[in-house]
mmCIF file of C-alpha atoms in Angstrom:
data_model
loop_
_atom_site.group_PDB
_atom_site.id
_atom_site.type_symbol
_atom_site.label_atom_id
_atom_site.label_comp_id
_atom_site.label_asym_id
_atom_site.label_seq_id
_atom_site.Cartn_x
_atom_site.Cartn_y
_atom_site.Cartn_z
ATOM 1 C CA MET J 1 2.612 6.930 22.179
ATOM 2 C CA ALA J 2 4.634 10.108 23.015
ATOM 3 C CA ASN J 3 7.025 11.183 20.298
ATOM 4 C CA ARG J 4 10.714 11.564 21.681
ATOM 5 C CA SER J 5 13.049 13.721 19.946
ATOM 6 C CA SER J 6 15.766 10.804 19.299
ATOM 7 C CA ASP J 7 13.019 8.762 17.601
ATOM 8 C CA ILE J 8 12.155 11.584 14.843
ATOM 9 C CA ILE J 9 14.306 11.395 11.817
ATOM 10 C CA ALA J 10 14.511 15.186 10.895
ATOM 11 C CA ALA J 11 15.731 14.624 7.146
ATOM 12 C CA LEU J 12 12.658 13.288 6.811
ATOM 13 C CA THR J 13 10.547 15.566 8.404
ATOM 14 C CA LYS J 14 12.397 18.319 6.326
ATOM 15 C CA GLY J 15 11.596 16.611 3.104
ATOM 16 C CA LEU J 16 7.635 15.834 4.109
ATOM 17 C CA ARG J 17 7.690 19.663 4.719
ATOM 18 C CA VAL J 18 9.037 20.758 1.186
ATOM 19 C CA ILE J 19 6.509 18.047 -0.455
ATOM 20 C CA GLU J 20 3.701 19.684 1.522
ATOM 21 C CA ALA J 21 4.866 23.387 0.311
ATOM 22 C CA PHE J 22 3.444 22.249 -2.971
ATOM 23 C CA ASP J 23 -0.288 22.812 -3.289
ATOM 24 C CA ALA J 24 -3.004 24.450 -5.672
ATOM 25 C CA HIS J 25 -2.072 27.862 -5.186
ATOM 26 C CA HIS J 26 1.818 27.189 -5.253
ATOM 27 C CA PRO J 27 2.098 24.020 -8.021
ATOM 28 C CA ARG J 28 5.816 24.929 -8.871
ATOM 29 C CA LEU J 29 8.473 26.188 -6.387
ATOM 30 C CA SER J 30 11.945 27.576 -6.734
ATOM 31 C CA VAL J 31 14.912 26.742 -4.397
ATOM 32 C CA SER J 32 14.166 30.041 -2.663
ATOM 33 C CA GLU J 33 10.725 29.913 -2.700
ATOM 34 C CA ALA J 34 10.281 26.442 -1.055
ATOM 35 C CA ALA J 35 12.825 27.809 1.768
ATOM 36 C CA ALA J 36 10.461 30.401 2.419
ATOM 37 C CA ARG J 37 7.333 28.309 2.710
ATOM 38 C CA THR J 38 8.907 25.837 4.645
ATOM 39 C CA GLY J 39 11.141 27.836 6.915
ATOM 40 C CA LEU J 40 14.205 25.909 6.178
ATOM 41 C CA ASP J 41 17.462 27.354 4.960
ATOM 42 C CA ARG J 42 17.799 27.621 1.407
ATOM 43 C CA ALA J 43 20.831 24.677 1.028
ATOM 44 C CA THR J 44 18.393 22.164 2.756
ATOM 45 C CA ALA J 45 15.605 23.200 0.502
ATOM 46 C CA ARG J 46 17.442 22.568 -2.202
ATOM 47 C CA ARG J 47 18.898 19.162 -0.745
ATOM 48 C CA CYS J 48 15.250 18.123 -0.495
ATOM 49 C CA LEU J 49 14.023 19.200 -3.976
ATOM 50 C CA LEU J 50 17.347 17.746 -5.448
ATOM 51 C CA THR J 51 16.605 14.352 -3.700
ATOM 52 C CA LEU J 52 12.862 14.234 -4.782
ATOM 53 C CA LEU J 53 13.910 15.027 -8.096
ATOM 54 C CA ALA J 54 16.687 11.826 -8.248
ATOM 55 C CA GLU J 55 13.455 9.458 -6.695
ATOM 56 C CA GLY J 56 11.318 10.789 -9.274
ATOM 57 C CA TYR J 57 8.888 12.412 -7.379
ATOM 58 C CA ALA J 58 9.542 15.856 -8.946
ATOM 59 C CA LEU J 59 10.496 17.619 -12.078
ATOM 60 C CA HIS J 60 12.797 20.435 -12.699
ATOM 61 C CA ASP J 61 12.825 23.049 -15.561
ATOM 62 C CA GLY J 62 15.700 24.580 -14.471
ATOM 63 C CA LYS J 63 14.361 27.057 -12.150
ATOM 64 C CA TYR J 64 11.199 25.756 -10.835
ATOM 65 C CA PHE J 65 10.723 22.486 -9.438
ATOM 66 C CA THR J 66 6.868 20.652 -9.729
ATOM 67 C CA LEU J 67 5.721 17.166 -8.075
ATOM 68 C CA THR J 68 5.158 13.982 -10.249
ATOM 69 C CA PRO J 69 2.180 11.767 -10.101
ATOM 70 C CA ARG J 70 4.779 9.163 -8.353
ATOM 71 C CA VAL J 71 3.967 10.858 -5.158
ATOM 72 C CA LEU J 72 0.611 9.225 -5.272
ATOM 73 C CA ARG J 73 2.936 5.801 -4.361
ATOM 74 C CA LEU J 74 3.675 7.529 -0.878
ATOM 75 C CA GLY J 75 0.174 5.926 0.392
ATOM 76 C CA MET J 76 -3.207 5.419 -0.778
ATOM 77 C CA ALA J 77 -4.580 8.454 1.612
ATOM 78 C CA ALA J 78 -3.225 10.780 -1.056
ATOM 79 C CA LEU J 79 -6.031 9.474 -3.612
ATOM 80 C CA ALA J 80 -8.824 10.671 -1.345
ATOM 81 C CA THR J 81 -7.510 13.797 -0.720
ATOM 82 C CA LEU J 82 -6.719 14.962 -4.358
ATOM 83 C CA PRO J 83 -9.024 17.680 -5.277
ATOM 84 C CA LEU J 84 -9.444 16.308 -8.653
ATOM 85 C CA ALA J 85 -10.998 13.072 -7.143
ATOM 86 C CA GLN J 86 -13.242 15.135 -5.013
ATOM 87 C CA ILE J 87 -14.408 17.141 -8.127
ATOM 88 C CA VAL J 88 -15.023 14.087 -10.571
ATOM 89 C CA GLN J 89 -16.491 11.553 -8.366
ATOM 90 C CA PRO J 90 -20.204 13.147 -8.589
ATOM 91 C CA TRP J 91 -19.899 13.433 -12.194
ATOM 92 C CA LEU J 92 -18.840 9.710 -12.314
ATOM 93 C CA ASP J 93 -21.687 8.717 -10.420
ATOM 94 C CA GLN J 94 -24.266 10.542 -12.700
ATOM 95 C CA LEU J 95 -23.051 9.583 -15.768
ATOM 96 C CA SER J 96 -22.359 5.599 -14.590
ATOM 97 C CA GLU J 97 -26.241 5.628 -13.281
ATOM 98 C CA ARG J 98 -27.508 7.423 -16.818
ATOM 99 C CA VAL J 99 -25.349 4.858 -18.786
ATOM 100 C CA GLY J 100 -25.584 1.959 -16.744
ATOM 101 C CA GLN J 101 -22.091 1.235 -17.168
ATOM 102 C CA SER J 102 -19.014 1.656 -14.941
ATOM 103 C CA ALA J 103 -17.154 4.882 -15.244
ATOM 104 C CA SER J 104 -13.406 5.653 -14.026
ATOM 105 C CA VAL J 105 -11.170 8.774 -14.017
ATOM 106 C CA ALA J 106 -7.242 7.681 -14.534
ATOM 107 C CA ILE J 107 -4.034 9.546 -14.507
ATOM 108 C CA ARG J 108 -0.706 8.716 -16.124
ATOM 109 C CA ASP J 109 2.392 7.712 -13.870
ATOM 110 C CA GLU J 110 5.342 6.709 -16.083
ATOM 111 C CA THR J 111 4.233 3.699 -18.264
ATOM 112 C CA GLU J 112 1.199 3.380 -15.972
ATOM 113 C CA ILE J 113 -2.261 4.559 -15.496
ATOM 114 C CA VAL J 114 -3.312 5.099 -12.169
ATOM 115 C CA TYR J 115 -7.371 5.034 -10.952
ATOM 116 C CA LEU J 116 -8.173 8.300 -9.076
ATOM 117 C CA ALA J 117 -12.018 7.790 -8.828
ATOM 118 C CA ARG J 118 -14.474 5.142 -10.047
ATOM 119 C CA ALA J 119 -18.267 4.613 -10.060
ATOM 120 C CA ALA J 120 -18.917 1.079 -10.870
ATOM 121 C CA GLN J 121 -22.507 -0.484 -12.141
ATOM 122 C CA ARG J 122 -21.188 -4.134 -12.292
ATOM 123 C CA ARG J 123 -17.966 -6.346 -12.109
ATOM 124 C CA VAL J 124 -16.932 -6.781 -15.716
ATOM 125 C CA MET J 125 -13.099 -7.594 -14.974
ATOM 126 C CA SER J 126 -11.880 -10.550 -13.156
ATOM 127 C CA ILE J 127 -9.476 -8.082 -11.389
ATOM 128 C CA GLY J 128 -11.198 -5.471 -8.947
ATOM 129 C CA LEU J 129 -10.397 -1.839 -9.519
ATOM 130 C CA MET J 130 -10.282 1.147 -7.270
ATOM 131 C CA PRO J 131 -8.415 4.163 -6.736
ATOM 132 C CA GLY J 132 -4.853 3.495 -6.583
ATOM 133 C CA SER J 133 -5.121 0.800 -9.065
ATOM 134 C CA ARG J 134 -2.671 0.421 -11.990
ATOM 135 C CA LEU J 135 -2.694 -0.917 -15.337
ATOM 136 C CA PRO J 136 -0.250 -0.384 -18.549
ATOM 137 C CA ALA J 137 -0.990 2.675 -20.383
ATOM 138 C CA HIS J 138 -0.075 1.110 -23.754
ATOM 139 C CA CYS J 139 -3.214 -1.292 -23.922
ATOM 140 C CA THR J 140 -5.929 0.721 -22.193
ATOM 141 C CA SER J 141 -8.136 3.518 -23.380
ATOM 142 C CA LEU J 142 -7.635 6.088 -20.439
ATOM 143 C CA GLY J 143 -3.593 5.045 -20.897
ATOM 144 C CA ARG J 144 -4.302 5.652 -24.853
ATOM 145 C CA VAL J 145 -6.029 9.213 -24.310
ATOM 146 C CA LEU J 146 -3.279 10.246 -22.078
ATOM 147 C CA LEU J 147 -0.378 9.265 -24.442
ATOM 148 C CA ALA J 148 -2.037 11.242 -27.047
ATOM 149 C CA ALA J 149 -1.884 14.419 -25.145
ATOM 150 C CA LEU J 150 2.039 14.226 -25.189
ATOM 151 C CA PRO J 151 3.956 14.974 -28.310
ATOM 152 C CA GLU J 152 4.739 11.971 -30.455
ATOM 153 C CA PRO J 153 8.265 11.258 -29.343
ATOM 154 C CA GLN J 154 7.950 11.731 -25.518
ATOM 155 C CA ALA J 155 4.402 9.248 -25.920
ATOM 156 C CA ARG J 156 6.789 6.820 -28.043
ATOM 157 C CA ALA J 157 9.435 6.649 -25.766
ATOM 158 C CA ILE J 158 6.814 5.576 -23.058
ATOM 159 C CA VAL J 159 5.534 2.861 -25.338
ATOM 160 C CA GLU J 160 9.024 1.756 -25.858
ATOM 161 C CA ARG J 161 9.914 1.347 -22.443
ATOM 162 C CA SER J 162 6.627 -0.207 -21.832
ATOM 163 C CA ASP J 163 6.130 -4.201 -20.767
ATOM 164 C CA LEU J 164 4.541 -4.842 -24.186
ATOM 165 C CA ALA J 165 3.837 -8.687 -23.118
ATOM 166 C CA PRO J 166 0.347 -9.259 -24.420
ATOM 167 C CA ARG J 167 -2.466 -9.542 -21.630
ATOM 168 C CA THR J 168 -4.819 -11.273 -24.008
ATOM 169 C CA ALA J 169 -4.664 -12.956 -27.737
ATOM 170 C CA LEU J 170 -6.354 -9.405 -29.050
ATOM 171 C CA SER J 171 -3.408 -7.318 -27.130
ATOM 172 C CA LEU J 172 -1.236 -5.144 -29.651
ATOM 173 C CA THR J 173 2.453 -5.834 -29.034
ATOM 174 C CA ASP J 174 3.834 -3.789 -31.955
ATOM 175 C CA PRO J 175 4.977 -0.462 -30.673
ATOM 176 C CA GLU J 176 4.101 1.127 -34.440
ATOM 177 C CA GLU J 177 0.524 -0.443 -34.072
ATOM 178 C CA ILE J 178 0.182 0.960 -30.646
ATOM 179 C CA MET J 179 1.519 4.234 -31.763
ATOM 180 C CA ALA J 180 -0.844 4.301 -34.890
ATOM 181 C CA ARG J 181 -3.994 3.613 -32.137
ATOM 182 C CA VAL J 182 -2.566 6.932 -30.154
ATOM 183 C CA ALA J 183 -2.337 8.876 -33.166
ATOM 184 C CA ALA J 184 -6.083 8.085 -33.992
ATOM 185 C CA ALA J 185 -7.132 9.053 -30.189
ATOM 186 C CA ARG J 186 -5.422 12.326 -30.843
ATOM 187 C CA GLU J 187 -7.077 13.000 -33.936
ATOM 188 C CA GLU J 188 -10.438 11.816 -33.101
ATOM 189 C CA GLY J 189 -10.372 13.133 -29.246
ATOM 190 C CA HIS J 190 -11.231 9.376 -27.746
ATOM 191 C CA ALA J 191 -10.187 5.935 -27.774
ATOM 192 C CA ILE J 192 -11.591 2.562 -27.887
ATOM 193 C CA ILE J 193 -10.123 -0.839 -26.649
ATOM 194 C CA ASP J 194 -11.400 -4.189 -27.554
ATOM 195 C CA GLN J 195 -10.472 -6.655 -25.126
ATOM 196 C CA GLU J 196 -6.928 -5.705 -24.815
ATOM 197 C CA VAL J 197 -6.588 -5.501 -21.396
ATOM 198 C CA GLU J 198 -9.190 -8.757 -20.656
ATOM 199 C CA ILE J 199 -11.032 -10.800 -22.781
ATOM 200 C CA GLY J 200 -14.744 -9.781 -22.728
ATOM 201 C CA LEU J 201 -13.965 -6.077 -21.591
ATOM 202 C CA CYS J 202 -14.114 -3.020 -23.666
ATOM 203 C CA SER J 203 -13.972 0.446 -22.838
ATOM 204 C CA ILE J 204 -13.849 4.001 -24.214
ATOM 205 C CA ALA J 205 -12.074 7.008 -23.076
ATOM 206 C CA VAL J 206 -11.800 10.663 -23.484
ATOM 207 C CA PRO J 207 -9.598 13.356 -22.177
ATOM 208 C CA LEU J 208 -10.488 15.440 -19.264
ATOM 209 C CA LEU J 209 -9.543 19.014 -19.798
ATOM 210 C CA ASP J 210 -8.800 21.973 -17.404
ATOM 211 C CA SER J 211 -10.061 25.624 -17.941
ATOM 212 C CA ARG J 212 -7.026 26.159 -20.458
ATOM 213 C CA GLY J 213 -7.650 23.216 -22.456
ATOM 214 C CA ARG J 214 -4.803 21.079 -21.114
ATOM 215 C CA THR J 215 -5.209 17.280 -20.356
ATOM 216 C CA VAL J 216 -4.921 16.413 -16.762
ATOM 217 C CA ALA J 217 -6.754 13.085 -16.778
ATOM 218 C CA ALA J 218 -8.981 10.847 -18.648
ATOM 219 C CA LEU J 219 -12.501 9.610 -18.236
ATOM 220 C CA ASN J 220 -13.485 5.980 -19.362
ATOM 221 C CA LEU J 221 -16.808 3.959 -19.618
ATOM 222 C CA GLY J 222 -16.318 -0.368 -19.098
ATOM 223 C CA MET J 223 -18.407 -2.694 -20.584
ATOM 224 C CA ALA J 224 -18.646 -6.108 -21.276
ATOM 225 C CA ALA J 225 -17.541 -6.614 -24.945
ATOM 226 C CA THR J 226 -20.818 -8.685 -26.088
ATOM 227 C CA GLN J 227 -22.895 -5.599 -25.224
ATOM 228 C CA ASP J 228 -21.294 -2.961 -27.776
ATOM 229 C CA ARG J 229 -19.051 -2.979 -30.833
ATOM 230 C CA ALA J 230 -16.796 -0.027 -31.614
ATOM 231 C CA ALA J 231 -19.145 2.218 -33.593
ATOM 232 C CA ALA J 232 -22.128 1.313 -31.363
ATOM 233 C CA MET J 233 -19.943 2.550 -28.600
ATOM 234 C CA VAL J 234 -19.127 5.849 -29.751
ATOM 235 C CA ARG J 235 -22.920 6.220 -31.140
ATOM 236 C CA ARG J 236 -24.578 5.439 -27.767
ATOM 237 C CA TYR J 237 -22.003 6.655 -24.933
ATOM 238 C CA LEU J 238 -19.600 9.256 -26.685
ATOM 239 C CA PRO J 239 -22.396 12.209 -26.499
ATOM 240 C CA GLU J 240 -22.669 11.474 -22.646
ATOM 241 C CA MET J 241 -19.115 11.511 -21.800
ATOM 242 C CA ARG J 242 -18.613 14.831 -24.106
ATOM 243 C CA ARG J 243 -21.413 16.407 -21.941
ATOM 244 C CA VAL J 244 -19.275 15.403 -18.846
ATOM 245 C CA GLN J 245 -16.146 16.436 -20.728
ATOM 246 C CA ALA J 246 -17.357 19.828 -21.166
ATOM 247 C CA GLY J 247 -18.668 20.187 -17.664
ATOM 248 C CA LEU J 248 -15.657 19.394 -15.774
ATOM 249 C CA ALA J 249 -13.712 21.830 -18.221
ATOM 250 C CA ARG J 250 -15.466 24.335 -16.629
ATOM 251 C CA VAL J 251 -14.940 23.481 -13.064
ATOM 252 C CA ILE J 252 -11.156 21.982 -13.190
ATOM 253 C CA GLY J 253 -8.564 24.527 -12.385
#
């Protein structure tokens, strides 16, 4: 179907050009840099960036703009092309095969986690998880690890604006109790969830760090609750997860 100029929304086209101006080599842009990379005039680039900021697709530190995980909502196809998802998938596949459990990597988007990659051994949840799936951050091992990477006041603010309605009878609903678990994850470097998301499901998670030691995502293993309790999970799975964590820290830019 041929495109006619009358059918094209110029403002949307310009906004997409600004989003595409961000990449691995240009993770943050000033208004002038965005204008130069897109060929737009400075005023137009500024309006596009401010629109992204207003809609939650960008952050601004006073000079530079950076994209937020909210851009993932623009389409599932974005997940398949994320460099991080491509990098972690073979590591997940091998880890899952070695330990015989399902492995996942996720990032945080506001009060939720978003799955980037997954290697499933068997289905232990009633809901199917795949790249793009979302769960609450406060009651998942992945989410608590990601919250632990934040300053305590920021993590607390996220928990307090989360929907803390219990998913199971074992779900924590008191913000103070949840923050205590987040603090433990910060101190211990891992988080364990015992049937808070779904009865019969346990999981253990560790942060994924880049070459500068910054948390960029989280890695977990999920398994049936009858198989391993907390102490056994740490003893049996954490060493393998630490090896993957260390290996990925060398290749994540």
